[in-house]
PDB file of C-alpha atoms in Angstrom:
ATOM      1  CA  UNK A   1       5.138   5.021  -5.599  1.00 86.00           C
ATOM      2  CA  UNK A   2       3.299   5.693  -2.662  1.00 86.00           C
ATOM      3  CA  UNK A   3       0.333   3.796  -1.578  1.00 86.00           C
ATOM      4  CA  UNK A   4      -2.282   4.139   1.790  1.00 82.00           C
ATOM      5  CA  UNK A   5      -5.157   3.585   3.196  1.00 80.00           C
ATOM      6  CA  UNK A   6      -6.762   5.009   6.467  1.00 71.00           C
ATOM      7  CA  UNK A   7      -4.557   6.981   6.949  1.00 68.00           C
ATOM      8  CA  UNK A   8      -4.928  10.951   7.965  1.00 62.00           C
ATOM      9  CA  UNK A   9      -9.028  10.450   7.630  1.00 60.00           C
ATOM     10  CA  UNK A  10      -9.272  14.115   5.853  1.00 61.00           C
ATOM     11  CA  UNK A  11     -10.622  13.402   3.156  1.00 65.00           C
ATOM     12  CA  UNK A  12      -7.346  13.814   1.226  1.00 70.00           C
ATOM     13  CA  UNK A  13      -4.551  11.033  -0.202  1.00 75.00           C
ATOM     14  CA  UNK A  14      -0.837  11.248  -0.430  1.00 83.00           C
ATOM     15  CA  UNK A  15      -1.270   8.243  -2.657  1.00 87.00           C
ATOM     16  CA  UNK A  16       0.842   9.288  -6.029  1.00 89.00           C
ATOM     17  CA  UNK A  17       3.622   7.565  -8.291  1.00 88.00           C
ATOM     18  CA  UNK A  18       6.595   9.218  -9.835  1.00 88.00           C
ATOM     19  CA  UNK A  19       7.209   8.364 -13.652  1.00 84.00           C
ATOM     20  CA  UNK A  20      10.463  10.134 -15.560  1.00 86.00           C
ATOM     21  CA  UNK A  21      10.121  13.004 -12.654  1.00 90.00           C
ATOM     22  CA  UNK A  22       6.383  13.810 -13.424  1.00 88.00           C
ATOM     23  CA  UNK A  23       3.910  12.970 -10.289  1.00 90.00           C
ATOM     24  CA  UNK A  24       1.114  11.255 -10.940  1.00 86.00           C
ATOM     25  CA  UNK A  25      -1.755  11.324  -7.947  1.00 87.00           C
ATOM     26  CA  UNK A  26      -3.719   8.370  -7.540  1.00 87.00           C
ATOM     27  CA  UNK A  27      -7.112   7.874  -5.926  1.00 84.00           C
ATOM     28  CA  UNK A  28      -7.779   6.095  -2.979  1.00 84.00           C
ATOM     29  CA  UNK A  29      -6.660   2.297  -2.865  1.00 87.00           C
ATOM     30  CA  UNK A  30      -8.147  -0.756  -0.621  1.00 88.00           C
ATOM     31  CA  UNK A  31      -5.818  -3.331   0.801  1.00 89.00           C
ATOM     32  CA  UNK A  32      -6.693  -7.013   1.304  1.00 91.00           C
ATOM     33  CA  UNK A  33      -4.858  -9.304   3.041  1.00 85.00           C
ATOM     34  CA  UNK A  34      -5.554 -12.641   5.335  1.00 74.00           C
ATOM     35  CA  UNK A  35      -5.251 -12.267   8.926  1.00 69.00           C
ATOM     36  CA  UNK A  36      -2.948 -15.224  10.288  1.00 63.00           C
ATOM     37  CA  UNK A  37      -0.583 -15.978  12.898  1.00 64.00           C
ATOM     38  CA  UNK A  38       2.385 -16.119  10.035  1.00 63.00           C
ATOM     39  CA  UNK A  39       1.918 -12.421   8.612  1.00 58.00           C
ATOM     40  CA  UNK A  40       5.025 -12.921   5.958  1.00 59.00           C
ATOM     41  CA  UNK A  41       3.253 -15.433   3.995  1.00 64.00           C
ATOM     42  CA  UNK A  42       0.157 -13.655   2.958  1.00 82.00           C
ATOM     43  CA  UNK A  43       0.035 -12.160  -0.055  1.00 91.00           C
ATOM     44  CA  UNK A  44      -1.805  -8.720  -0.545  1.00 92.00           C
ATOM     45  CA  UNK A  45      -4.000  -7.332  -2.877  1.00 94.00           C
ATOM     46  CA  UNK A  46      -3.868  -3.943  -3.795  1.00 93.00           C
ATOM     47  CA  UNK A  47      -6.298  -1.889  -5.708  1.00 92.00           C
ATOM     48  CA  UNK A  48      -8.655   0.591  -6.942  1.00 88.00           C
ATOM     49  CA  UNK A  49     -11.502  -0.118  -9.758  1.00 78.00           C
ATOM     50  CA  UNK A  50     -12.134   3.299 -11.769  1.00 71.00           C
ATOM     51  CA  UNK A  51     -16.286   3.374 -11.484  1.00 65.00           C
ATOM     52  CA  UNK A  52     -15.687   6.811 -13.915  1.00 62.00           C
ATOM     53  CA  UNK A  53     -15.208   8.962 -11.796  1.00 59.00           C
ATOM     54  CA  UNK A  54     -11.345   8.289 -12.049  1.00 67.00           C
ATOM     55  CA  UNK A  55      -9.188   7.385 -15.212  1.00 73.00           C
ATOM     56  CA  UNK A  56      -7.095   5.476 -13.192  1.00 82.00           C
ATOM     57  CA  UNK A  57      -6.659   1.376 -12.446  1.00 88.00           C
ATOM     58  CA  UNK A  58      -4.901  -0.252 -10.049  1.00 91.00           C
ATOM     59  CA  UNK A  59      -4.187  -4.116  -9.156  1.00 94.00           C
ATOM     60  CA  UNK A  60      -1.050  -4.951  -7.414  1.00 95.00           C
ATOM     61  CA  UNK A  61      -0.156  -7.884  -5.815  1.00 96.00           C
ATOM     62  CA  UNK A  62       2.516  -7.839  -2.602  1.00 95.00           C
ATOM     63  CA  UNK A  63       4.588 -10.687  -1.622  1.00 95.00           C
ATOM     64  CA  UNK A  64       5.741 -10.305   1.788  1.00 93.00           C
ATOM     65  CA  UNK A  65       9.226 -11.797   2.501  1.00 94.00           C
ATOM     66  CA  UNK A  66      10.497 -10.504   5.332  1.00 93.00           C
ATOM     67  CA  UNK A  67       9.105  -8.635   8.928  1.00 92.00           C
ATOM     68  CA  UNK A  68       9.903  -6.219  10.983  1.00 94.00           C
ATOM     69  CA  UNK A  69       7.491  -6.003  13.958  1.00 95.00           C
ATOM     70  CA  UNK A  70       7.654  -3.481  16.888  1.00 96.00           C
ATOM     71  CA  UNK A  71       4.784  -2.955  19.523  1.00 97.00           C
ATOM     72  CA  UNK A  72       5.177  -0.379  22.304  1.00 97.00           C
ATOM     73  CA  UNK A  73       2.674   0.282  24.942  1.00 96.00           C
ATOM     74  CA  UNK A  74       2.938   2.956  27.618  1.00 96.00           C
ATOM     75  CA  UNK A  75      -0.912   3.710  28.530  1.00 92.00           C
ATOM     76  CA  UNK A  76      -1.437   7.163  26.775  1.00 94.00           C
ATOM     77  CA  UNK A  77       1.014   6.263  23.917  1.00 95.00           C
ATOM     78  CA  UNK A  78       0.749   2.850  22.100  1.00 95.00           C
ATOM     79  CA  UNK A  79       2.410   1.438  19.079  1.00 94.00           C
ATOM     80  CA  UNK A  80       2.134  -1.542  16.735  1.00 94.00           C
ATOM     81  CA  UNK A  81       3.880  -1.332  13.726  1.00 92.00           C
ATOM     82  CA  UNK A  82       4.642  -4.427  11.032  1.00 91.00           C
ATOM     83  CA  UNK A  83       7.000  -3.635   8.416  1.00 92.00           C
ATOM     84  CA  UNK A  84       7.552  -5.637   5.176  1.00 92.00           C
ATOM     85  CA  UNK A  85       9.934  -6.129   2.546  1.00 94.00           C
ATOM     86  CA  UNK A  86       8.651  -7.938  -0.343  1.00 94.00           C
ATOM     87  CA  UNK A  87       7.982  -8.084  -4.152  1.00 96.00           C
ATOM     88  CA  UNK A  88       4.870  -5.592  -6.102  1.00 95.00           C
ATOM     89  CA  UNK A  89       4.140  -7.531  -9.127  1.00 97.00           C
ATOM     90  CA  UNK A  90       0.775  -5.953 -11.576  1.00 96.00           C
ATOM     91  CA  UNK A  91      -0.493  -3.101 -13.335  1.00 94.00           C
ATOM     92  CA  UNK A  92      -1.438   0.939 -12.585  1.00 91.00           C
ATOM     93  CA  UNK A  93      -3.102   2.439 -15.743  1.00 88.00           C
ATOM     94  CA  UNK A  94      -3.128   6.596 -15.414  1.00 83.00           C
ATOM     95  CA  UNK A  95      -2.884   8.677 -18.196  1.00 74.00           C
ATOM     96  CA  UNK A  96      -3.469   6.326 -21.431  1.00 80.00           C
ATOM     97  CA  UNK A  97      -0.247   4.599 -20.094  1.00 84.00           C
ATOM     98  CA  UNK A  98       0.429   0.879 -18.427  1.00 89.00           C
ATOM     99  CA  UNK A  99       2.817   0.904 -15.570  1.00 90.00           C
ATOM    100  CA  UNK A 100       3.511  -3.243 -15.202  1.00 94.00           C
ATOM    101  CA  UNK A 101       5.042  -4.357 -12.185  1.00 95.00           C
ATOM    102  CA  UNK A 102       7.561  -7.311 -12.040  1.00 98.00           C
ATOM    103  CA  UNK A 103       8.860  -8.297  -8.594  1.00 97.00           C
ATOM    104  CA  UNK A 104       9.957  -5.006  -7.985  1.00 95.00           C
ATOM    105  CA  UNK A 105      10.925  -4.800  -4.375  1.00 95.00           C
ATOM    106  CA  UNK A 106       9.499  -2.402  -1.666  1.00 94.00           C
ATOM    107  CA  UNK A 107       7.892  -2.161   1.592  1.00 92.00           C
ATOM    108  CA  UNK A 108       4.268  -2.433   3.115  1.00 89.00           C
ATOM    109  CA  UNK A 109       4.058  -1.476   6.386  1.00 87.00           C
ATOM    110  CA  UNK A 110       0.515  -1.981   8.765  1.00 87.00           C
ATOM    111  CA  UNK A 111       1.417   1.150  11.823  1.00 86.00           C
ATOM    112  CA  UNK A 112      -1.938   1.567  14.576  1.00 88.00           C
ATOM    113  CA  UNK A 113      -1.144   4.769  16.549  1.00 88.00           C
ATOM    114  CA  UNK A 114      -2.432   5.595  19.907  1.00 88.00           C
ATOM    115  CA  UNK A 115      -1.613   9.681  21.275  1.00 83.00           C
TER     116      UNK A 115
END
């Protein structure tokens, strides 16, 4: 599964989930999550609400366990980059079909780009 959000502002997603080697693209999602000083205890929300013009649900929820940070800054160039490990629990529905998530472990990552 593969999951983003502002990310290469064309218009187009890379957002899509894999299910017994078939793709299956998925519409644009929104993340929510808390802004505070201890990143690794928020938990996100990830989703999208089908208003019909999609057949497709999701609600995920991310618990963040562990960070990776990294911020580089050389005037021109700049980097900040947070990388989590953590647990997607919730539902996609795509395709008349339920995909339920139970604490299955991934990564989020939040990446701001200057070049």
């Amino acid at each position: 599964m593969n999951l983003s959000m502002g990310v290469n502002e064309t218009g187009l997603s890379e957002n899509a989930c894999w299910l017994d080697g078939e793709i299956f693209y998925l519409p644009p999602v929104l993340f929510e999550r808390k802004d505070t000083n201890d990143s690794s205890a928020n938990t996100w929300h990830i989703y999208h609400r089908s208003l019909g013009w999609s057949s497709v649900d999701i609600d995920l929820t991310f618990t963040p366990i562990r960070v990776y940070k990294k911020t580089d800054n050389f005037g021109v160039v700049a980097s900040i980059f947070e990388q989590w490990l953590g647990e997607y629990s919730g539902e996609i529905r795509l395709a008349g079909q339920v995909l339920r998530l139970d604490k299955v472990m991934g990564l989020a990552e939040d990446h701001f780009a200057k070049w």
